[in-house]
Coordinates of N, CA, C and O in Angstrom, one line a residue:
D110 N 1.3 -1.0 0.5 CA 0.2 -0.1 -0.2 C 0.7 1.2 0.0 O 0.3 1.9 0.4
G111 N 2.1 1.7 0.2 CA 2.6 2.2 0.1 C 3.4 2.8 1.2 O 3.7 4.1 1.1
T112 N 3.1 2.3 2.5 CA 3.7 2.9 3.7 C 5.1 2.5 3.5 O 5.0 1.1 3.6
V113 N 5.9 3.0 5.0 CA 6.8 2.5 5.5 C 7.2 1.4 6.6 O 6.7 2.5 7.5
V114 N 7.1 0.5 7.0 CA 7.3 -0.5 7.9 C 9.3 -0.7 8.7 O 9.6 -0.2 7.7
A115 N 9.4 0.3 9.9 CA 11.2 -0.7 10.5 C 10.9 -0.7 11.5 O 10.2 -0.3 11.4
W116 N 12.1 -1.3 11.2 CA 12.7 -1.8 13.2 C 13.9 -2.2 12.4 O 14.8 -2.2 11.8
G117 N 14.5 -2.2 14.0 CA 15.7 -2.3 14.3 C 16.8 -0.8 15.5 O 15.6 -0.7 16.0
R118 N 18.0 -1.4 14.9 CA 18.3 0.1 16.0 C 17.8 1.3 15.7 O 18.4 1.5 13.8
N119 N 18.3 2.6 16.7 CA 17.2 3.4 15.7 C 18.0 5.3 16.7 O 17.4 5.8 17.2
D120 N 19.6 5.2 16.5 CA 21.2 5.2 17.5 C 20.3 7.5 16.6 O 20.7 7.5 17.7
Y121 N 19.8 7.1 14.9 CA 19.6 8.3 14.5 C 18.6 8.8 13.6 O 18.4 9.2 12.7
G122 N 17.2 7.2 15.0 CA 16.7 7.9 14.0 C 16.2 7.5 13.1 O 15.3 7.3 12.0
Q123 N 16.9 6.4 12.4 CA 16.6 5.8 10.6 C 16.0 4.6 11.1 O 15.7 4.3 10.1
R124 N 15.1 4.3 12.2 CA 14.0 3.7 11.6 C 12.3 4.8 12.1 O 11.5 4.0 12.2
T125 N 12.3 6.0 12.6 CA 11.4 6.5 12.6 C 11.2 7.0 11.3 O 11.5 8.6 10.7
V126 N 10.0 6.6 11.2 CA 9.6 7.1 9.6 C 9.0 8.0 9.6 O 7.6 7.7 10.5
P127 N 9.0 9.0 8.9 CA 7.8 10.4 9.0 C 6.9 10.4 8.9 O 5.9 9.5 8.6
S128 N 5.9 11.1 10.2 CA 4.7 10.9 9.8 C 3.5 10.9 8.7 O 4.6 11.9 8.2
G129 N 2.6 9.8 8.5 CA 1.3 10.7 6.7 C 2.5 10.3 5.8 O 2.1 10.1 4.8
L130 N 3.8 9.5 5.6 CA 4.6 9.1 5.1 C 4.5 8.1 3.9 O 3.3 7.6 4.2
S131 N 3.6 7.8 2.9 CA 2.6 7.4 1.7 C 3.3 7.0 0.8 O 4.0 8.3 0.0
G132 N 3.3 6.9 -0.9 CA 2.7 6.7 -1.9 C 4.5 6.3 -2.7 O 5.2 6.6 -2.7
I133 N 5.4 5.5 -1.0 CA 6.1 5.1 -1.1 C 6.9 3.8 -2.4 O 5.2 3.3 -2.6
K134 N 7.4 3.9 -3.6 CA 7.3 3.2 -4.4 C 8.7 1.8 -4.3 O 9.4 0.7 -4.6
A135 N 9.9 3.1 -3.5 CA 11.8 2.0 -2.4 C 12.1 2.5 -2.3 O 11.6 3.4 -1.3
I136 N 12.7 2.3 -1.4 CA 13.3 1.9 0.1 C 14.8 1.9 -0.5 O 14.4 0.8 -0.5
A137 N 16.1 2.6 0.4 CA 17.1 2.3 0.8 C 17.4 2.7 2.0 O 16.5 3.4 2.9
G138 N 17.9 1.4 2.5 CA 18.9 1.8 3.8 C 20.0 1.8 4.1 O 21.3 0.8 3.2
G139 N 20.5 3.2 4.3 CA 22.2 3.2 4.2 C 22.8 2.6 6.2 O 21.9 1.3 6.4
G140 N 23.6 2.8 6.4 CA 24.9 2.9 7.5 C 23.5 3.5 8.7 O 23.2 2.8 9.9
E141 N 23.0 4.7 8.3 CA 22.9 5.2 9.5 C 21.4 6.2 9.1 O 20.9 6.8 9.6
H142 N 20.7 5.8 8.4 CA 20.3 7.1 7.6 C 18.9 5.7 6.3 O 20.2 5.4 6.1
T143 N 17.9 6.1 6.5 CA 17.1 5.7 5.4 C 15.8 6.9 4.1 O 15.7 7.9 4.5
V144 N 16.4 5.8 2.9 CA 16.1 6.6 2.2 C 14.8 6.6 1.2 O 14.8 5.3 1.3
A145 N 13.8 7.1 1.3 CA 12.8 6.6 0.2 C 11.7 6.8 -0.5 O 12.2 8.0 -0.9
L146 N 11.3 6.9 -2.1 CA 11.3 6.6 -3.5 C 10.1 6.4 -3.6 O 9.4 6.0 -3.8
K147 N 8.8 8.3 -3.7 CA 8.1 8.2 -3.7 C 7.2 7.7 -5.3 O 7.6 8.4 -6.0
D148 N 6.2 7.4 -5.2 CA 5.0 7.4 -6.7 C 5.4 8.5 -7.4 O 5.7 8.0 -9.5
N149 N 5.8 9.7 -7.4 CA 5.1 11.0 -8.2 C 7.0 11.2 -8.3 O 7.4 12.4 -8.9
G150 N 8.2 9.9 -7.8 CA 9.8 10.2 -8.6 C 10.1 11.3 -7.2 O 11.3 12.7 -8.1
T151 N 9.8 11.5 -6.2 CA 10.2 12.7 -5.5 C 11.5 11.6 -4.0 O 10.7 11.0 -3.8
V152 N 12.1 12.3 -3.5 CA 13.2 11.7 -2.1 C 12.6 12.5 -1.4 O 12.2 13.1 -1.1
V153 N 12.1 11.3 0.0 CA 12.4 11.8 1.4 C 13.3 10.3 2.1 O 13.5 9.5 1.7
A154 N 14.2 11.5 2.5 CA 15.3 10.8 3.5 C 15.0 11.7 5.4 O 14.4 12.4 5.1
W155 N 16.2 10.3 5.6 CA 16.2 10.3 7.4 C 16.9 9.6 7.9 O 16.8 8.6 7.5
G156 N 16.9 10.4 9.2 CA 18.5 9.5 10.2 C 19.1 10.4 10.7 O 18.7 12.1 10.4
R157 N 21.0 10.1 10.3 CA 21.6 10.7 10.4 C 22.2 11.7 10.1 O 22.2 11.4 9.0
N158 N 21.8 12.6 10.1 CA 22.4 13.7 8.8 C 24.0 14.4 9.4 O 24.0 15.2 8.5
S159 N 24.7 13.8 9.6 CA 26.3 14.2 10.2 C 27.1 15.2 8.3 O 27.9 16.1 8.7
Y160 N 26.9 14.4 8.1 CA 27.0 14.4 6.3 C 26.4 15.1 5.4 O 27.3 15.2 4.3
G161 N 25.3 15.2 5.5 CA 24.5 15.8 4.5 C 23.3 14.2 4.4 O 23.0 15.0 3.2
Q162 N 23.3 12.9 4.5 CA 23.2 12.3 3.7 C 21.6 12.1 3.8 O 21.2 11.8 2.7
T163 N 20.8 13.0 4.6 CA 19.0 13.6 4.3 C 18.8 14.4 4.3 O 17.8 14.9 3.7
T164 N 19.8 15.2 2.9 CA 19.1 16.2 3.2 C 19.2 16.2 1.4 O 20.5 16.8 1.0
V165 N 18.2 16.3 1.1 CA 17.6 16.2 0.2 C 17.6 17.4 -1.2 O 16.8 18.0 0.0
P166 N 18.2 17.3 -2.0 CA 18.6 19.5 -3.4 C 16.7 19.4 -3.3 O 16.4 18.8 -3.3
P167 N 16.8 20.5 -3.4 CA 15.8 21.6 -2.8 C 15.0 21.0 -5.0 O 15.9 21.1 -5.2
G168 N 14.3 20.4 -4.7 CA 13.7 20.8 -5.7 C 13.9 19.1 -7.2 O 13.4 18.5 -8.1
L169 N 14.3 18.3 -5.9 CA 14.3 17.1 -7.3 C 13.7 16.1 -7.5 O 12.5 16.2 -6.3
S170 N 13.7 16.0 -8.8 CA 12.5 15.2 -9.0 C 12.8 14.2 -10.1 O 14.3 15.1 -10.4
G171 N 12.2 13.9 -10.6 CA 12.5 12.7 -11.3 C 13.5 11.7 -11.5 O 14.0 11.2 -12.8
V172 N 13.5 11.7 -10.0 CA 13.8 10.3 -9.6 C 13.3 9.0 -9.6 O 12.4 8.2 -9.7
T173 N 13.4 7.7 -10.8 CA 13.5 6.6 -10.9 C 14.4 5.4 -10.2 O 14.0 4.3 -10.0
A174 N 15.3 5.3 -9.3 CA 16.0 4.4 -8.4 C 16.7 5.3 -7.3 O 16.9 6.4 -6.9
I175 N 16.8 4.6 -6.0 CA 17.8 5.4 -4.8 C 18.8 4.4 -4.5 O 18.7 3.2 -4.6
A176 N 19.6 4.4 -4.2 CA 20.7 4.3 -3.3 C 21.0 4.8 -1.8 O 21.2 6.2 -1.8
A177 N 21.3 3.8 -0.7 CA 22.2 4.5 0.1 C 23.5 4.0 0.8 O 23.2 2.9 1.1
G178 N 24.7 5.0 0.9 CA 25.7 3.8 1.1 C 26.2 4.7 2.5 O 25.3 4.8 3.2
H179 N 27.1 4.2 3.1 CA 27.0 4.4 4.6 C 26.6 4.7 5.4 O 25.9 6.1 6.1
L180 N 27.5 6.7 4.8 CA 27.2 8.3 4.4 C 26.7 9.3 4.0 O 27.0 9.8 3.7
H181 N 25.6 8.4 2.9 CA 25.9 9.1 1.3 C 24.3 8.6 0.3 O 24.0 7.5 1.2
T182 N 23.6 9.5 -0.7 CA 23.1 9.2 -0.5 C 22.5 9.5 -2.4 O 23.8 9.9 -2.9
V183 N 22.9 8.1 -3.2 CA 22.7 8.3 -4.6 C 21.1 8.3 -5.4 O 20.4 7.3 -5.1
V184 N 20.8 9.0 -6.7 CA 19.5 8.9 -6.8 C 20.2 8.5 -8.5 O 21.1 9.0 -8.5
L185 N 18.9 8.2 -8.8 CA 18.8 7.9 -11.1 C 18.2 8.7 -11.2 O 16.5 8.8 -10.0
K186 N 18.3 9.5 -11.9 CA 17.0 10.5 -12.8 C 17.2 9.8 -13.9 O 17.3 9.4 -14.2
S187 N 15.2 10.0 -13.8 CA 14.7 9.6 -15.5 C 15.4 10.0 -16.7 O 15.0 9.0 -17.4
D188 N 16.3 10.6 -16.5 CA 16.6 11.3 -17.4 C 18.5 10.3 -17.6 O 19.2 10.8 -18.5
G189 N 18.9 9.6 -16.4 CA 19.7 8.7 -17.1 C 20.7 9.4 -16.4 O 22.1 8.5 -16.8
T190 N 21.1 10.0 -15.7 CA 21.8 10.8 -15.3 C 21.8 10.8 -13.3 O 20.7 10.8 -13.0
V191 N 22.7 10.9 -12.9 CA 22.9 10.1 -11.2 C 23.4 11.2 -10.4 O 24.6 12.6 -10.9
L192 N 22.5 11.3 -9.8 CA 23.3 12.7 -8.5 C 23.9 12.3 -7.4 O 22.3 10.9 -6.6
A193 N 24.8 12.7 -6.5 CA 24.8 11.9 -4.9 C 25.2 13.1 -3.8 O 25.7 13.8 -4.1
W194 N 25.1 13.1 -3.0 CA 25.5 14.0 -1.9 C 25.0 13.1 -0.6 O 25.3 12.1 -0.4
G195 N 26.5 14.0 0.1 CA 26.3 13.3 1.7 C 27.9 13.6 1.5 O 28.2 13.8 1.1
D196 N 28.7 12.1 2.4 CA 30.2 12.3 3.3 C 30.7 11.8 1.6 O 30.6 10.7 0.3
N197 N 31.8 12.6 1.3 CA 31.9 12.8 -0.2 C 34.4 12.3 0.3 O 35.2 12.2 -1.3
G198 N 33.6 11.8 1.7 CA 35.5 11.7 2.3 C 36.3 10.4 1.0 O 37.5 10.6 1.0
Y199 N 35.6 9.7 0.3 CA 36.8 8.6 -1.3 C 35.7 9.7 -1.6 O 36.1 8.4 -3.0
G200 N 35.4 10.8 -2.2 CA 34.7 10.6 -3.5 C 33.7 9.9 -4.4 O 33.1 10.0 -5.9
Q201 N 33.3 8.8 -2.7 CA 32.0 8.5 -3.5 C 30.3 9.1 -4.2 O 29.7 9.2 -4.6
T202 N 30.1 11.1 -3.8 CA 29.1 11.3 -4.2 C 29.9 12.3 -5.0 O 29.0 12.8 -6.1
T203 N 31.3 11.8 -5.7 CA 31.5 12.8 -6.8 C 31.1 12.3 -7.9 O 31.7 11.2 -8.5
V204 N 30.4 12.4 -8.6 CA 29.6 11.6 -9.9 C 30.4 11.2 -11.4 O 30.9 13.6 -11.9
P205 N 31.1 11.0 -11.8 CA 32.1 11.3 -13.2 C 31.5 12.1 -14.3 O 30.6 12.0 -14.3
S206 N 32.6 13.4 -14.5 CA 32.2 14.4 -15.6 C 31.9 13.4 -16.6 O 30.9 12.4 -16.9
G207 N 30.7 13.8 -17.8 CA 29.4 12.8 -18.8 C 29.2 12.0 -18.2 O 28.3 11.4 -19.8
L208 N 28.6 12.0 -16.9 CA 27.9 10.3 -16.9 C 26.5 10.6 -16.8 O 25.8 10.1 -16.3
G209 N 25.8 10.1 -18.5 CA 24.7 9.4 -18.7 C 24.9 8.4 -18.4 O 25.4 7.0 -19.6
G210 N 23.2 7.8 -19.5 CA 22.5 6.7 -20.6 C 22.7 5.6 -19.0 O 22.9 4.6 -19.5
V211 N 22.8 6.2 -17.5 CA 22.2 5.5 -16.8 C 20.9 4.4 -16.1 O 20.2 4.9 -16.9
T212 N 20.9 3.2 -16.1 CA 19.7 2.4 -15.9 C 19.9 1.9 -14.4 O 18.8 1.3 -14.3
A213 N 20.6 2.2 -13.2 CA 20.8 1.6 -12.4 C 21.4 1.9 -11.6 O 22.6 2.1 -12.7
I214 N 22.1 1.9 -10.2 CA 23.0 1.9 -9.2 C 22.6 1.3 -7.8 O 21.7 0.7 -8.3
D215 N 23.9 1.3 -7.5 CA 23.8 1.0 -6.1 C 24.8 2.0 -5.4 O 25.7 2.6 -6.3
A216 N 25.6 2.0 -4.0 CA 25.3 2.3 -3.1 C 27.0 1.5 -2.0 O 25.3 0.7 -1.3
G217 N 27.9 1.5 -2.3 CA 28.3 0.0 -1.2 C 29.1 1.2 -0.1 O 28.4 3.1 0.5
E218 N 29.8 1.1 1.5 CA 29.8 1.3 2.2 C 30.7 3.4 2.4 O 29.7 4.1 2.5
S219 N 31.3 3.4 0.9 CA 32.0 4.1 0.6 C 31.9 4.3 -1.0 O 33.2 5.1 -1.4
H220 N 31.9 4.2 -1.7 CA 31.3 3.6 -2.9 C 30.1 3.7 -3.6 O 29.6 3.6 -3.0
T221 N 30.4 3.9 -5.2 CA 29.2 3.6 -5.3 C 29.6 4.1 -7.1 O 30.2 3.4 -7.9
V222 N 28.3 3.0 -8.0 CA 28.5 1.8 -9.5 C 26.7 2.0 -9.9 O 26.2 2.3 -9.4
A223 N 27.4 2.5 -10.5 CA 25.9 2.7 -11.9 C 26.7 1.6 -13.4 O 28.0 1.3 -13.2
L224 N 25.3 1.5 -13.6 CA 24.2 0.1 -14.5 C 25.3 1.4 -16.1 O 23.4 1.8 -15.7
R225 N 25.0 1.3 -16.8 CA 24.7 1.9 -18.6 C 24.2 1.4 -18.9 O 24.4 -0.1 -19.1
N226 N 23.5 2.1 -19.9 CA 22.8 1.0 -20.6 C 23.2 0.3 -22.2 O 22.8 -0.7 -22.5
N227 N 23.9 0.4 -22.2 CA 24.6 -0.5 -23.3 C 25.9 -1.6 -22.4 O 26.2 -2.3 -22.9
G228 N 25.5 -1.9 -20.9 CA 25.5 -3.1 -20.6 C 27.2 -2.6 -19.6 O 27.9 -3.8 -19.3
T229 N 27.3 -1.9 -19.2 CA 29.1 -1.8 -18.9 C 28.4 -1.3 -17.8 O 27.1 -0.2 -17.3
V230 N 29.9 -1.2 -16.3 CA 29.7 -0.6 -15.3 C 31.0 0.4 -15.1 O 31.4 1.0 -15.9
V231 N 30.3 2.0 -14.1 CA 31.1 2.5 -13.4 C 31.6 2.8 -12.5 O 30.0 2.7 -12.1
A232 N 31.8 3.1 -12.0 CA 32.5 2.8 -10.1 C 33.1 3.9 -10.2 O 33.9 4.1 -10.5
W233 N 32.9 4.8 -8.8 CA 33.8 5.7 -8.3 C 33.8 5.3 -6.8 O 32.8 4.6 -5.7
G234 N 34.5 6.7 -6.2 CA 34.7 6.4 -4.2 C 35.6 5.3 -3.7 O 36.6 5.1 -4.1
R235 N 35.3 5.1 -2.6 CA 37.1 4.4 -2.2 C 37.1 3.0 -2.8 O 36.2 2.4 -2.9
N236 N 38.9 2.8 -3.2 CA 39.2 1.9 -3.9 C 40.0 0.9 -2.9 O 40.3 0.3 -3.4
D237 N 40.4 1.5 -2.0 CA 41.5 0.3 -1.0 C 41.5 -0.7 -1.5 O 42.3 -1.8 -0.9
Y238 N 40.7 -2.0 -1.4 CA 39.7 -3.3 -2.0 C 39.5 -3.7 -3.3 O 39.8 -4.4 -3.2
G239 N 40.2 -3.2 -4.1 CA 39.4 -2.3 -5.3 C 38.0 -2.4 -5.6 O 37.8 -2.9 -7.0
Q240 N 37.2 -2.4 -4.8 CA 35.9 -2.7 -5.4 C 34.8 -1.7 -6.6 O 33.8 -1.9 -6.4
T241 N 36.5 -0.3 -7.5 CA 35.6 0.4 -8.0 C 36.1 0.3 -9.5 O 36.2 1.0 -10.0
T242 N 37.8 -0.9 -9.3 CA 38.2 -1.6 -10.3 C 37.3 -2.4 -11.2 O 37.7 -3.6 -10.9
V243 N 37.3 -2.1 -11.8 CA 35.9 -2.6 -13.2 C 36.6 -3.5 -13.8 O 37.8 -3.5 -14.3
P244 N 36.4 -4.2 -13.4 CA 37.8 -5.7 -14.5 C 38.0 -4.6 -15.8 O 36.2 -4.5 -16.6
S245 N 38.8 -5.0 -16.2 CA 38.3 -4.7 -18.3 C 38.0 -5.5 -19.3 O 38.1 -6.9 -18.9
G246 N 37.3 -4.9 -20.2 CA 36.2 -5.7 -20.8 C 35.0 -5.7 -20.4 O 34.8 -6.8 -21.3
L247 N 34.8 -5.6 -19.0 CA 33.3 -6.2 -18.2 C 32.0 -4.8 -19.4 O 32.6 -4.3 -19.5
S248 N 31.2 -6.6 -20.3 CA 29.8 -5.8 -21.0 C 28.9 -7.2 -20.4 O 29.3 -8.3 -19.9
G249 N 28.2 -6.3 -21.1 CA 27.0 -7.0 -20.8 C 26.6 -7.4 -20.1 O 25.7 -8.5 -19.6
I250 N 26.7 -6.4 -19.5 CA 25.5 -6.5 -18.1 C 24.3 -5.6 -17.5 O 24.0 -4.6 -18.1
T251 N 23.6 -6.9 -16.6 CA 22.2 -6.6 -16.4 C 21.6 -6.1 -15.2 O 21.0 -5.7 -14.9
A252 N 22.9 -5.8 -14.3 CA 22.6 -5.8 -12.9 C 23.7 -5.4 -11.6 O 24.5 -6.6 -11.9
I253 N 23.9 -5.5 -11.5 CA 24.7 -4.6 -10.2 C 24.5 -5.0 -8.9 O 23.0 -4.8 -8.5
A254 N 25.5 -4.3 -7.7 CA 24.9 -5.0 -6.7 C 26.4 -4.6 -6.0 O 27.7 -4.6 -5.7
A255 N 26.7 -3.1 -5.1 CA 27.4 -3.1 -4.2 C 27.7 -3.4 -2.5 O 26.7 -3.4 -1.9
G256 N 29.1 -4.3 -2.9 CA 28.6 -4.7 -0.9 C 29.7 -3.5 -0.1 O 30.0 -2.1 -0.4
S257 N 29.9 -3.8 1.1 CA 30.6 -3.2 2.0 C 31.8 -2.6 1.3 O 32.1 -1.5 1.5
L258 N 32.6 -3.4 0.5 CA 34.5 -3.3 0.6 C 33.8 -4.6 -1.6 O 35.7 -4.8 -2.0
H259 N 32.8 -4.3 -1.7 CA 33.6 -5.2 -2.6 C 31.8 -5.0 -3.6 O 31.2 -4.5 -3.9
T260 N 31.9 -5.5 -4.7 CA 30.8 -4.9 -6.1 C 30.9 -6.3 -7.0 O 31.4 -6.9 -7.5
V261 N 29.4 -6.4 -7.4 CA 28.7 -7.2 -8.1 C 28.1 -6.9 -8.7 O 27.4 -6.3 -9.0
A262 N 28.5 -7.8 -10.1 CA 27.7 -7.3 -11.7 C 27.0 -9.0 -12.0 O 28.6 -10.4 -11.4
L263 N 26.2 -8.5 -12.8 CA 25.2 -9.8 -13.8 C 25.2 -10.0 -14.7 O 25.0 -8.8 -15.3
R264 N 25.9 -10.6 -15.4 CA 25.3 -10.9 -17.1 C 24.2 -11.1 -17.4 O 24.2 -11.8 -16.9
G265 N 24.6 -10.7 -18.5 CA 23.5 -11.1 -19.4 C 23.4 -12.8 -19.5 O 22.3 -13.5 -20.0
D266 N 24.2 -13.6 -19.6 CA 24.2 -15.2 -19.9 C 23.9 -16.1 -17.9 O 23.7 -16.8 -18.1
G267 N 24.3 -15.0 -17.4 CA 23.1 -15.5 -16.1 C 24.2 -16.3 -15.1 O 24.6 -16.7 -13.8
T268 N 25.3 -15.4 -15.6 CA 26.8 -15.8 -14.6 C 27.0 -14.5 -14.4 O 26.5 -13.3 -14.7
A269 N 28.0 -14.5 -13.2 CA 27.9 -13.3 -12.5 C 29.7 -13.3 -12.3 O 30.4 -14.1 -12.5
V270 N 29.8 -11.6 -11.6 CA 31.6 -11.9 -11.5 C 31.6 -10.6 -10.1 O 30.4 -9.8 -10.5
A271 N 32.6 -10.5 -9.4 CA 33.2 -9.6 -8.4 C 34.3 -9.5 -8.5 O 34.6 -9.9 -8.9
W272 N 34.0 -8.3 -7.7 CA 35.8 -7.6 -7.9 C 35.3 -7.0 -5.8 O 34.4 -6.8 -5.8
G273 N 36.9 -6.7 -5.7 CA 37.3 -6.1 -4.8 C 37.2 -6.7 -3.5 O 37.7 -8.3 -4.3
G274 N 37.0 -6.2 -2.7 CA 37.3 -7.2 -1.0 C 36.1 -8.3 -0.6 O 35.9 -8.8 0.6
S275 N 36.1 -9.5 -2.3 CA 35.2 -10.2 -0.9 C 35.9 -11.5 -1.7 O 37.4 -11.1 -2.6
A276 N 35.3 -12.8 -1.7 CA 35.9 -14.0 -1.8 C 34.8 -14.0 -3.1 O 34.1 -13.7 -4.1
P277 N 35.7 -15.1 -4.3 CA 35.3 -15.0 -5.6 C 34.5 -15.9 -5.8 O 34.0 -16.7 -5.0
V278 N 33.3 -15.2 -7.1 CA 31.8 -16.2 -6.7 C 32.3 -17.3 -7.5 O 33.7 -17.9 -8.0
P279 N 31.5 -17.9 -6.9 CA 31.5 -20.1 -7.2 C 32.6 -20.8 -8.5 O 30.8 -19.9 -9.0
V280 N 33.4 -21.0 -8.3 CA 33.3 -22.3 -9.9 C 32.1 -23.1 -10.0 O 31.5 -23.3 -9.2
G281 N 31.7 -22.4 -11.4 CA 30.2 -22.8 -12.5 C 29.0 -22.2 -11.7 O 27.8 -22.8 -12.1
L282 N 28.6 -21.4 -11.0 CA 27.5 -20.9 -10.6 C 27.3 -20.3 -11.9 O 28.2 -19.1 -12.9
A283 N 26.0 -20.7 -11.8 CA 25.2 -20.0 -14.1 C 24.2 -19.7 -13.2 O 23.2 -20.8 -12.0
G284 N 23.5 -19.2 -14.2 CA 22.3 -19.3 -14.3 C 20.9 -18.5 -12.5 O 19.9 -18.5 -12.8
V285 N 21.7 -18.0 -12.7 CA 22.1 -16.1 -11.4 C 20.5 -15.5 -13.0 O 21.2 -15.0 -13.5
M286 N 19.5 -15.0 -11.3 CA 18.6 -14.3 -12.7 C 18.8 -12.3 -10.7 O 18.1 -11.9 -12.4
A287 N 18.9 -12.7 -10.1 CA 18.7 -11.3 -10.0 C 20.7 -10.9 -8.3 O 20.3 -12.8 -8.4
I288 N 21.2 -10.8 -8.5 CA 22.0 -10.1 -7.7 C 21.4 -9.1 -6.2 O 20.6 -7.7 -6.9

């Protein structure tokens, strides 16, 4: 019905859903904040705001997807562009110049990942575990996911690839439909 229910730790109000909040079509949980995408393309955020991660830019609209990192927030707009705000200590909110044609986003602890409409991946931010070092020649990607210190991508053929601070993808893993 488009309402939100939250539970767990509430040190910074991250599970205190704003009164009257409705019309929600997506939700993302960051380290200590929560972001919601309304069905009208606007965004609502609450919880810890020590780096401005819950301060939604004025007039923001046309949003089709949201992601929340530990202390940053990322949105995908209907025109295929990405906007990010909050902690930028590792460059995770510095969207690469000219990035467009984006169809999906995700946020790790301190890095951000975007899937482009040509099946390629762009990543930026913290890279001390290789989480933003996209494998050379990677293409044919249909989905992405960012973990704390690693990134995963799903190929159109149902196989997955991972990079960064994670264990390798299990040998022989195939037929994957979602990550």
